Short mmCIF file of C-alpha atoms in Angstrom, two decimals:
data_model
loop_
_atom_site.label_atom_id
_atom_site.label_comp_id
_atom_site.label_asym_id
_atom_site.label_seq_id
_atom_site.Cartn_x
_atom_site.Cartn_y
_atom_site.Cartn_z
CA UNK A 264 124.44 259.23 57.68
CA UNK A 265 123.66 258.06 53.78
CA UNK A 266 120.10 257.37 53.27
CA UNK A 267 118.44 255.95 50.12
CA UNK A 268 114.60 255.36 50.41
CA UNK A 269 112.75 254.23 47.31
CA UNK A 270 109.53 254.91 46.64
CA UNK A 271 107.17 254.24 43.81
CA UNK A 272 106.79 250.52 43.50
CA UNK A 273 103.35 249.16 42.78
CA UNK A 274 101.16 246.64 40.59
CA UNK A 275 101.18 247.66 36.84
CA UNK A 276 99.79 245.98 33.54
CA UNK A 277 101.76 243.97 31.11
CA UNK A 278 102.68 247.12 28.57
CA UNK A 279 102.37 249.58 31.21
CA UNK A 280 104.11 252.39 33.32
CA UNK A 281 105.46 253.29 36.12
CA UNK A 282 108.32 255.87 37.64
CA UNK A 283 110.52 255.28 40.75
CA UNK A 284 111.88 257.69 43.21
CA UNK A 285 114.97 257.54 45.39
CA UNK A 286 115.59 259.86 47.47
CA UNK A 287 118.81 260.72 49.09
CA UNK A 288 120.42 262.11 51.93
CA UNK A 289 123.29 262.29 54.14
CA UNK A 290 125.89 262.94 51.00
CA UNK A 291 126.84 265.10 48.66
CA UNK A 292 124.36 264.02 45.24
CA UNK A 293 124.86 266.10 42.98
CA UNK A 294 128.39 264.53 42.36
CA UNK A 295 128.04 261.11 43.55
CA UNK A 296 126.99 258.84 40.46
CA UNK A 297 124.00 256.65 40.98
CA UNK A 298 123.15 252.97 39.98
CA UNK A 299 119.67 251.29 39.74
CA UNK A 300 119.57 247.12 40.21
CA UNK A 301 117.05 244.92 40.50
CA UNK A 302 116.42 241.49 41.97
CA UNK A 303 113.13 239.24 40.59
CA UNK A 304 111.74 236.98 43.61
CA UNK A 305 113.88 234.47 44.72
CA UNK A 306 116.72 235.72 41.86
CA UNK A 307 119.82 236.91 41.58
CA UNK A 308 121.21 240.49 41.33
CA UNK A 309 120.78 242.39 37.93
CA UNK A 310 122.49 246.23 37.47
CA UNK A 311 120.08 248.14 35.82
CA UNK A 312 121.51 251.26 35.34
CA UNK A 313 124.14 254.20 35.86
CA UNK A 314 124.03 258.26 35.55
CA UNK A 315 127.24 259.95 36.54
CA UNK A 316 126.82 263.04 38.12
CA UNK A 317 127.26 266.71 37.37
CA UNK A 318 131.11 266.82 36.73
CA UNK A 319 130.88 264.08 35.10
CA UNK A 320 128.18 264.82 32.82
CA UNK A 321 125.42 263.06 34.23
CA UNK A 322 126.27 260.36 31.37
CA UNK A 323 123.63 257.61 31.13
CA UNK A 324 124.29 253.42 30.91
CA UNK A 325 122.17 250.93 30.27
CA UNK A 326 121.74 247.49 30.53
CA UNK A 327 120.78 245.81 27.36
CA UNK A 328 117.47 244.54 28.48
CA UNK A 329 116.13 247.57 29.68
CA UNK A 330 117.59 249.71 26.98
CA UNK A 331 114.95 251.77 25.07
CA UNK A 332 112.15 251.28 27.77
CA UNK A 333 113.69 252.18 30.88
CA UNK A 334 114.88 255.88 31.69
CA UNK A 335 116.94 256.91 34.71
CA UNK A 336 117.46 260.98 35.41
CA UNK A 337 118.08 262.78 38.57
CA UNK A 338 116.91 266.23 40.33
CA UNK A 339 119.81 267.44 42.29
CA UNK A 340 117.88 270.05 43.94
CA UNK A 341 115.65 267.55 45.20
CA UNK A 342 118.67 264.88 46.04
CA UNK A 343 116.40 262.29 44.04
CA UNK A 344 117.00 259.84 41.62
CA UNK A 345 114.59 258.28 39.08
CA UNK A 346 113.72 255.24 37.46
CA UNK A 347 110.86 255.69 34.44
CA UNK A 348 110.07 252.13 33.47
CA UNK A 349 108.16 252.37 30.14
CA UNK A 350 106.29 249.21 28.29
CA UNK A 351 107.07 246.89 31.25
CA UNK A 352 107.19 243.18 30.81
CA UNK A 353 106.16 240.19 33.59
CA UNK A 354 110.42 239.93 33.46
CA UNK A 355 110.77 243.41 35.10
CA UNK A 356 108.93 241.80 38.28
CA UNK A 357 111.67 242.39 40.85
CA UNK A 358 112.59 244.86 43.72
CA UNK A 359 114.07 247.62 42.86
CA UNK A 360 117.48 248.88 44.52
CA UNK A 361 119.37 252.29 44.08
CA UNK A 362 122.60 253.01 45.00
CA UNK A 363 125.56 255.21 45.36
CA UNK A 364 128.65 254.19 43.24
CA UNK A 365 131.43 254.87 45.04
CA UNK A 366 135.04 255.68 42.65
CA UNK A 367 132.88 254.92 39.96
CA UNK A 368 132.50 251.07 40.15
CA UNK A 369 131.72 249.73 44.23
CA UNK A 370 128.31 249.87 44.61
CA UNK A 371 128.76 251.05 48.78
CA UNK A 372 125.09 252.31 49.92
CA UNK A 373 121.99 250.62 48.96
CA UNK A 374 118.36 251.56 49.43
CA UNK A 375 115.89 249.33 50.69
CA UNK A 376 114.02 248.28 47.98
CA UNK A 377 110.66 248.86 46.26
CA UNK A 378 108.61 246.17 44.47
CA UNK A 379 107.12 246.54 41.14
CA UNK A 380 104.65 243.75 40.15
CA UNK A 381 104.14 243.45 36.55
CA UNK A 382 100.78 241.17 36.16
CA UNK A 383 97.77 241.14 34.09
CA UNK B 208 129.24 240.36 28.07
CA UNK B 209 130.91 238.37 30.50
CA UNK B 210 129.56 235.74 32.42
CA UNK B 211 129.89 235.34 36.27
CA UNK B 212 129.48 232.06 37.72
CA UNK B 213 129.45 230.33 41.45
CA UNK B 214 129.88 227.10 43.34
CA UNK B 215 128.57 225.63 44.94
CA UNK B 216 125.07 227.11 44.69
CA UNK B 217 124.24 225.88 47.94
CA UNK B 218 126.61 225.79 51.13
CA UNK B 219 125.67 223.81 54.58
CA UNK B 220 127.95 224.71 57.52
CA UNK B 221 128.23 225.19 61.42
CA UNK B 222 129.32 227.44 63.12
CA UNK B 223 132.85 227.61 63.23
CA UNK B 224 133.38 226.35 59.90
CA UNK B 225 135.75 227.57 57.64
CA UNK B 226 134.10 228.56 54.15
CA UNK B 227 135.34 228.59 50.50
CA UNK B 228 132.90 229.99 47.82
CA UNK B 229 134.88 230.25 44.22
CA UNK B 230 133.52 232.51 41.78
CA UNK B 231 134.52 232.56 37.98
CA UNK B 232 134.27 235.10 35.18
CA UNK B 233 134.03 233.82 31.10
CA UNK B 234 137.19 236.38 31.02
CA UNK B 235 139.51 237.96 32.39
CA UNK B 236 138.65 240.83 34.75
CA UNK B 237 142.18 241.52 36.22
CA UNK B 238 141.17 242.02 40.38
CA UNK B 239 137.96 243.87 39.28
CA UNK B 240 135.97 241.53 41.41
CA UNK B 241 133.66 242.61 44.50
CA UNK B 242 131.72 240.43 47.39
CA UNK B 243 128.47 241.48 48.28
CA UNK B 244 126.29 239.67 51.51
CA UNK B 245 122.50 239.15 51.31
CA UNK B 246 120.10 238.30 53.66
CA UNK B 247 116.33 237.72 53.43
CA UNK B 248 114.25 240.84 52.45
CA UNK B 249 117.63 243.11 52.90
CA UNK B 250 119.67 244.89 50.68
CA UNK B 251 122.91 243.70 49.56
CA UNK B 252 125.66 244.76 51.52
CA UNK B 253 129.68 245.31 49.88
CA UNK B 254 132.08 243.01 51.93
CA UNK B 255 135.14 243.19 49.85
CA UNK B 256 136.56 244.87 46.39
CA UNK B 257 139.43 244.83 44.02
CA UNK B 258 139.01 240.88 44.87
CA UNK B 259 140.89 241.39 47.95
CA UNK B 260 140.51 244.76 49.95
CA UNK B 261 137.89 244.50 52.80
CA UNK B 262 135.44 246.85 53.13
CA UNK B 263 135.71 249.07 56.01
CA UNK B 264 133.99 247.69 58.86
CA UNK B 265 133.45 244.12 57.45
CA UNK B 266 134.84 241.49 60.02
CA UNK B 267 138.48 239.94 59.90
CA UNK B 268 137.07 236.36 58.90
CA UNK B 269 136.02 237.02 55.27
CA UNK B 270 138.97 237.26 52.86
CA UNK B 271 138.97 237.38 49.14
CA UNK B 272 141.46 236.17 46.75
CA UNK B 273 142.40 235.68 42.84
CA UNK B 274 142.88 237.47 39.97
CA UNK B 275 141.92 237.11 36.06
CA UNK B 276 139.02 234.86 36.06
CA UNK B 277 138.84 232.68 39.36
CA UNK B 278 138.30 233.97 43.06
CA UNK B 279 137.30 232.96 45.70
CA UNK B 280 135.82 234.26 49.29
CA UNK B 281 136.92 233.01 52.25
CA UNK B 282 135.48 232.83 55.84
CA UNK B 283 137.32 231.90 58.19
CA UNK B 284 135.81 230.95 60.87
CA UNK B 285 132.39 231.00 60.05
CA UNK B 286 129.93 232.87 62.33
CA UNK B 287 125.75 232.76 63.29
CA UNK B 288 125.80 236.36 61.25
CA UNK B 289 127.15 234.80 58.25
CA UNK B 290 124.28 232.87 56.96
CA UNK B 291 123.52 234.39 53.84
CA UNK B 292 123.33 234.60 50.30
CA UNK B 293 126.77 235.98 48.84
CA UNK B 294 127.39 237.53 45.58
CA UNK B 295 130.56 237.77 43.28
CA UNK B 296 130.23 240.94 41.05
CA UNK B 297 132.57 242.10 38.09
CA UNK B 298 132.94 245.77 37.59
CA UNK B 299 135.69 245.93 34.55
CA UNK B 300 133.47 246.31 31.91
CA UNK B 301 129.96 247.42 33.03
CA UNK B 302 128.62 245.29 35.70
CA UNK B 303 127.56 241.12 35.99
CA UNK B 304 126.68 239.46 39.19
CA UNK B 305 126.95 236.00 39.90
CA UNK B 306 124.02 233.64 40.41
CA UNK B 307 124.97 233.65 44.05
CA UNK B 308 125.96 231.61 46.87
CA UNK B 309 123.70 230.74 49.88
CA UNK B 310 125.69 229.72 52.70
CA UNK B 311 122.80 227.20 55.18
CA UNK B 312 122.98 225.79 58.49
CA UNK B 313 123.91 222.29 58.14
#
């Protein structure tokens, strides 16, 4: 059975930091590429981010309002994916989804969620 | 970047209803289209892809159609499960949701 459980989320300064975890299970990560979106309160869905996995380079995407202040990486040994989230803005309030991209577009298994609060 | 966008924004039904939500991209995106269901304080869940193909699992009742820049998702027959928020989602050139598409109890 695919699991995704973020961890992480948390109450952080205007300007601040702050990393999230997702760890998997029940799948074979090293391979499987891996998407980060978000959702502010009461908001749509946003895609965050993409890293392909080891045959595929572990190539990086971005979405333009993240780029430059948000990094995403993985530790295969560990089945975990991150999400470093650097000089954070009140607009990054939102929980935080990862998920497995299956054939690299459908976004199939989705974590639960973890809220990052970004408040003075 | 292409735009995604939904009506209505708001949907009241009963049970038993049939349901039309239309989505609409500011290009074309050939049948890269996908259907996600919401509900409160869950994760999103992927009901149908390629604007058409249902999602292993995913009841008879939805359908998707369309192709270039309008689609639409279908239920047929609409159920006490359904009551949810639904998403469109492009996937030809990055990703863009739609603003979504909460379907109410009338």
């Amino acid at each position: 059975e695919v699991q995704l459980v973020e961890s992480g989320g948390g109450l952080v300064k205007p300007g601040g930091s702050l990393r999230l975890s997702c760890a998997a299970s029940g799948f074979t990560f090293s391979n499987t590429w891996m998407n980060w979106v978000r959702q502010a309160p009461g908001k749509g869905l946003e895609w965050v981010g993409r890293i392909k996995g080891k045959t595929d380079g572990e190539t990086i995407d971005y979405a333009e309002p993240v780029k430059g202040r948000f990094t995403i990486s993985r530790d295969d040994s560990k089945t975990t994916l991150y999400l470093q989230m650097n000089s954070l803005e009140t607009e990054d309030t939102a929980v935080y989804y990862c998920t497995t991209v299956r054939w690299t577009t459908l976004f199939d298994y989705w974590g639960q969620g973890a809220l990052v609060t970004v408040s003075s | 970047d292409i735009q995604m966008t939904q009506s209505p924004s708001t949907l009241s039904a009963s049970v038993g209803d049939r349901v039309t939500i239309t989505c609409r991209a500011s290009q074309s995106i050939n049948s890269w289209l996908a259907w996600y269901q919401q509900k409160p304080g869950k994760a999103p869940k992927l009901l149908i892809y390629k604007a058409s193909t249902l999602e292993s699992g995913v009841p008879s009742r939805f359908s998707g159609s369309g192709a270039g820049t309008e689609f639409t998702l279908t239920i047929s027959s609409l159920q006490p499960d359904d009551f949810a928020t639904y998403y469109c989602q492009q996937y030809t050139n990055y990703f863009n949701f739609g603003p979504g598409t909460k379907v109410e109890m009338k």
